[in-house]
XYZ file of C-alpha atoms in Angstrom:
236
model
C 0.000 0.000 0.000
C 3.038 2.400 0.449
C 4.678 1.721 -1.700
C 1.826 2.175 -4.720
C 1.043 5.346 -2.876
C 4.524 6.772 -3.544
C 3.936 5.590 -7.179
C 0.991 7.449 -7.094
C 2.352 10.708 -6.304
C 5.031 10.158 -8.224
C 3.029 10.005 -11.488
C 1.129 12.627 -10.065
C 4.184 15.403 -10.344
C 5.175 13.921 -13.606
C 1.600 14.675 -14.994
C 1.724 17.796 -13.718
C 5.535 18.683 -14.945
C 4.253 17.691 -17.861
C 1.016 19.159 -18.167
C 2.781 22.790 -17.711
C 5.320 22.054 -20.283
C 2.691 21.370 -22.616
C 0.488 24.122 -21.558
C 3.474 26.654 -22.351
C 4.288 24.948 -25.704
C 0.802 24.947 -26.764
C 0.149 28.421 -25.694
C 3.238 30.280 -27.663
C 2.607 27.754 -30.696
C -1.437 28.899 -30.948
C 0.031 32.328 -30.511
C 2.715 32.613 -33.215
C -0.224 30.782 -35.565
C -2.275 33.672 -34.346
C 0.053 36.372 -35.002
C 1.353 35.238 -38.663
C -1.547 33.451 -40.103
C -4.501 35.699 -38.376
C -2.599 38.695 -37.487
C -4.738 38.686 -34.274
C -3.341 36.846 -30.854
C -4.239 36.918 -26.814
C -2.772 39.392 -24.856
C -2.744 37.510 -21.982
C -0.321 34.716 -24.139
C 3.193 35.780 -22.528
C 1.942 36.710 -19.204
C 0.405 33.198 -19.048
C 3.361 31.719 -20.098
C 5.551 33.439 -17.995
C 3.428 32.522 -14.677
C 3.539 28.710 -16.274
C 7.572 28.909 -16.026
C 7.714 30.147 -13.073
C 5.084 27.207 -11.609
C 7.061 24.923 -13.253
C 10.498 26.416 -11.616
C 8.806 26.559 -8.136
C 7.341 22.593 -8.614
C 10.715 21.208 -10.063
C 13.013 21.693 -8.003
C 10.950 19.601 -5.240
C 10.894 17.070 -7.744
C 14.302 17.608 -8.981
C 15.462 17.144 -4.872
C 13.052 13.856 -4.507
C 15.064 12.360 -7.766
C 18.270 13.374 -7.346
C 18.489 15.393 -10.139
C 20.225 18.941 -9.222
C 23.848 19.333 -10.248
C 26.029 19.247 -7.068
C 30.403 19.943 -6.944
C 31.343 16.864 -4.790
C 35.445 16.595 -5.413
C 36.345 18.021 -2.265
C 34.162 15.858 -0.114
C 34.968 12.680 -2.018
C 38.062 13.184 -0.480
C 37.037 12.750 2.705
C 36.978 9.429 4.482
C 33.842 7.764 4.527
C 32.342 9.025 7.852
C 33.744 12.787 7.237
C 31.880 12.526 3.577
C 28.649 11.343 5.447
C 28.736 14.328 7.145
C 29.128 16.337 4.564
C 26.453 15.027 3.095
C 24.278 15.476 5.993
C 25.234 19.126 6.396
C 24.381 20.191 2.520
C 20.939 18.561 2.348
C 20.141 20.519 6.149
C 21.294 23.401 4.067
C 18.812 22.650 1.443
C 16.070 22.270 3.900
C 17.342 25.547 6.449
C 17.208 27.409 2.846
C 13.722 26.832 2.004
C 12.101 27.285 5.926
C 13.930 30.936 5.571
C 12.523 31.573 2.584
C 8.753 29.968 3.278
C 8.675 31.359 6.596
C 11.337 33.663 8.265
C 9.748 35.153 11.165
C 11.046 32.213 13.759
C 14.643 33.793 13.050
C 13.347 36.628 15.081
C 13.571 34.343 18.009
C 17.324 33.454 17.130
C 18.093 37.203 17.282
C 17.856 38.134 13.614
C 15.697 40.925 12.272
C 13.844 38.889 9.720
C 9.965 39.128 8.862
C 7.858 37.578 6.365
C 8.599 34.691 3.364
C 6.193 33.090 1.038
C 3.734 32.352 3.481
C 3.313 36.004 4.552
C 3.788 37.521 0.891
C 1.186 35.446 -0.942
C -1.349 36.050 2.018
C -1.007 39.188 1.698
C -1.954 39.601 -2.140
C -4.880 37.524 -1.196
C -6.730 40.046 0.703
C -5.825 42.526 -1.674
C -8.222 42.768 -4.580
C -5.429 43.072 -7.005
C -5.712 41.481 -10.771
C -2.461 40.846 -13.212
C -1.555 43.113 -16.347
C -2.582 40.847 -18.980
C -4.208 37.864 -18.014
C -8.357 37.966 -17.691
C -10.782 35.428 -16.927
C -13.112 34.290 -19.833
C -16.499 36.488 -20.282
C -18.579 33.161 -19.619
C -16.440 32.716 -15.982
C -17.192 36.344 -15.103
C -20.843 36.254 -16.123
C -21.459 32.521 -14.348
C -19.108 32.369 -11.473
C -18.855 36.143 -10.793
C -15.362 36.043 -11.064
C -13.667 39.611 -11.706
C -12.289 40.745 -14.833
C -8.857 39.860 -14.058
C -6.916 36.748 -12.522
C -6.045 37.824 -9.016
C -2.399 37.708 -8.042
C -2.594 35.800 -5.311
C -4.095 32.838 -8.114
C -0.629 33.262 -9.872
C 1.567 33.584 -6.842
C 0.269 29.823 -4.905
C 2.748 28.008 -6.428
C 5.415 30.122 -4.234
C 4.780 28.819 -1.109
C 3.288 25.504 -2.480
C 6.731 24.554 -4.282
C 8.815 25.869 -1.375
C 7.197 23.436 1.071
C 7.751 20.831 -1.033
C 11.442 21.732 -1.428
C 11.295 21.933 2.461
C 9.791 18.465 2.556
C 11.789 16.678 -0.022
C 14.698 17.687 1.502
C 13.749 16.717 4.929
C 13.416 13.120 3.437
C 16.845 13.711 1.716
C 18.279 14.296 4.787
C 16.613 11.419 6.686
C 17.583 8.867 3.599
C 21.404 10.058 3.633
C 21.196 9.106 7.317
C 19.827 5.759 7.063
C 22.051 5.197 4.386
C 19.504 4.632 1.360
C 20.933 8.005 -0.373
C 24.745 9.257 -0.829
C 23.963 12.795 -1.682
C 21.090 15.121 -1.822
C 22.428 16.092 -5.596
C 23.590 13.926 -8.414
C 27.143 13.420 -8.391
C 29.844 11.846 -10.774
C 27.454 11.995 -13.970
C 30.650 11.966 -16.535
C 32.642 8.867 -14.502
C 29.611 7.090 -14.723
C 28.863 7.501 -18.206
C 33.063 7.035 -18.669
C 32.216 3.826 -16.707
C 29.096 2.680 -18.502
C 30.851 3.010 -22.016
C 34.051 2.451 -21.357
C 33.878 -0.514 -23.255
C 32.563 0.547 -26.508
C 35.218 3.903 -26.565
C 38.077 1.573 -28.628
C 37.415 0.622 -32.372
C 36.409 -3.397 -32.716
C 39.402 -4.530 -33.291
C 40.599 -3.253 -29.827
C 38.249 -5.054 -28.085
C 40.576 -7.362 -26.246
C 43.223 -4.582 -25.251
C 43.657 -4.470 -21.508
C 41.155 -1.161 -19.866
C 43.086 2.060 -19.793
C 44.795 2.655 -16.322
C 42.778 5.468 -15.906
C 39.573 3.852 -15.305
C 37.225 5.713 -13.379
C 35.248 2.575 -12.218
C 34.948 3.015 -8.222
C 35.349 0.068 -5.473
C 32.287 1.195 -3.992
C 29.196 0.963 -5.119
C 28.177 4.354 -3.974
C 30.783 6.230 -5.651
C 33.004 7.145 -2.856
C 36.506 5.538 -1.683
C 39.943 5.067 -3.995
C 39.980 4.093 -7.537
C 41.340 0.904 -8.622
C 44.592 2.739 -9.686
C 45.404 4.668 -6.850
C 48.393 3.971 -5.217
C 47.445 5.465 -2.016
């Protein structure tokens, strides 16, 4: 039951990563048809697409956390013995999650000494009780007439994703953190992308009539599984 629950949200976020690519593709393609073939268009097109981008910023790098997927510098602690580079690891994903509870909520630094008021929390609240629309972007005349919506999209609509994505980033690094402690995760960001690919085709680098020549001394292939610890051919 877990474990299909994790699937589920899983495939939830990649729906909805992919939903707002899609939206932004098929908004600026309608629009350029518009433009060229029509000579008409929405005005509302690049604000739209701009808030979409911005969503999709905000959501991803939650996601990008949960995966492993952000682009980390790791050669200085891979020098480190293993527990030092546990450690290390530990600290950078608490940085990760001390970076997004500053900027989702910072008034509890106030208590810590620091003059510090407001984050996400406090800035989209307070567009929501202000009754202020965007530039561009305007709800359909069939919304406003049915739902009494007003004429334009309120800010606060376009500004959820701000404190939606940064507790997620807060979240997924909390269980970063947790899973580099338990051991189930080496790093909170991907590391050693080139050795691995190195690694992976290492084989098929030669021409085919090299194919039984001895591997090049300086293989990048690690003695430990998680990437960490001396290479083969290091004489330390």
């Amino acid at each position: 039951m877990r474990t299909r629950a994790k699937r589920f949200v899983t495939h939830l976020e990649e729906n909805f990563i992919a939903l707002l690519l899609a939206a932004m593709t098929l908004t600026q393609f309608t629009q350029v048809v518009a433009r060229y073939v029509f000579h008409s268009g929405w005005t509302g097109a690049l604000e739209f697409t701009r808030i979409l981008f911005a969503w999709l910023i905000l959501f991803g790098m939650a996601y990008g956390v949960k995966i492993g997927a952000h682009l980390g510098v790791d050669v200085m602690i891979r020098a480190l013995p293993r527990p030092l580079f546990k450690v290390a690891a530990i600290f950078g994903a608490l940085t990760v999650l001390l970076y997004a509870v500053i900027l989702l909520y910072s008034d509890w630094l106030q208590y810590l000494g620091a003059n510090s008021k407001g984050g996400a929390i406090a800035y989209w609240t307070r567009f929501y009780h202000l009754p202020l629309g965007l530039d561009d972007l305007r709800y359909p005349v069939w919304a406003q007439e049915t739902f009494g919506a007003p004429e334009r999209v309120q800010r606060w609509v376009a500004y959820l994703m701000l404190p939606i994505g940064l507790f997620l980033l807060a979240l997924r690094s909390l269980q970063a953190t947790v899973a580099i402690v338990a051991g189930r995760r080496e790093l909170i960001v991907a590391a050693h992308e080139a050795e691995e690919l190195v690694a992976e085709h290492e084989g098929s680098l030669g021409d085919d009539d090299d194919d039984e020549e001895e591997p090049f001394e300086g293989s990048m292939t690690h003695t430990h599984p998680h990437g960490y610890g001396r290479r083969p051919h290091d004489p330390r």
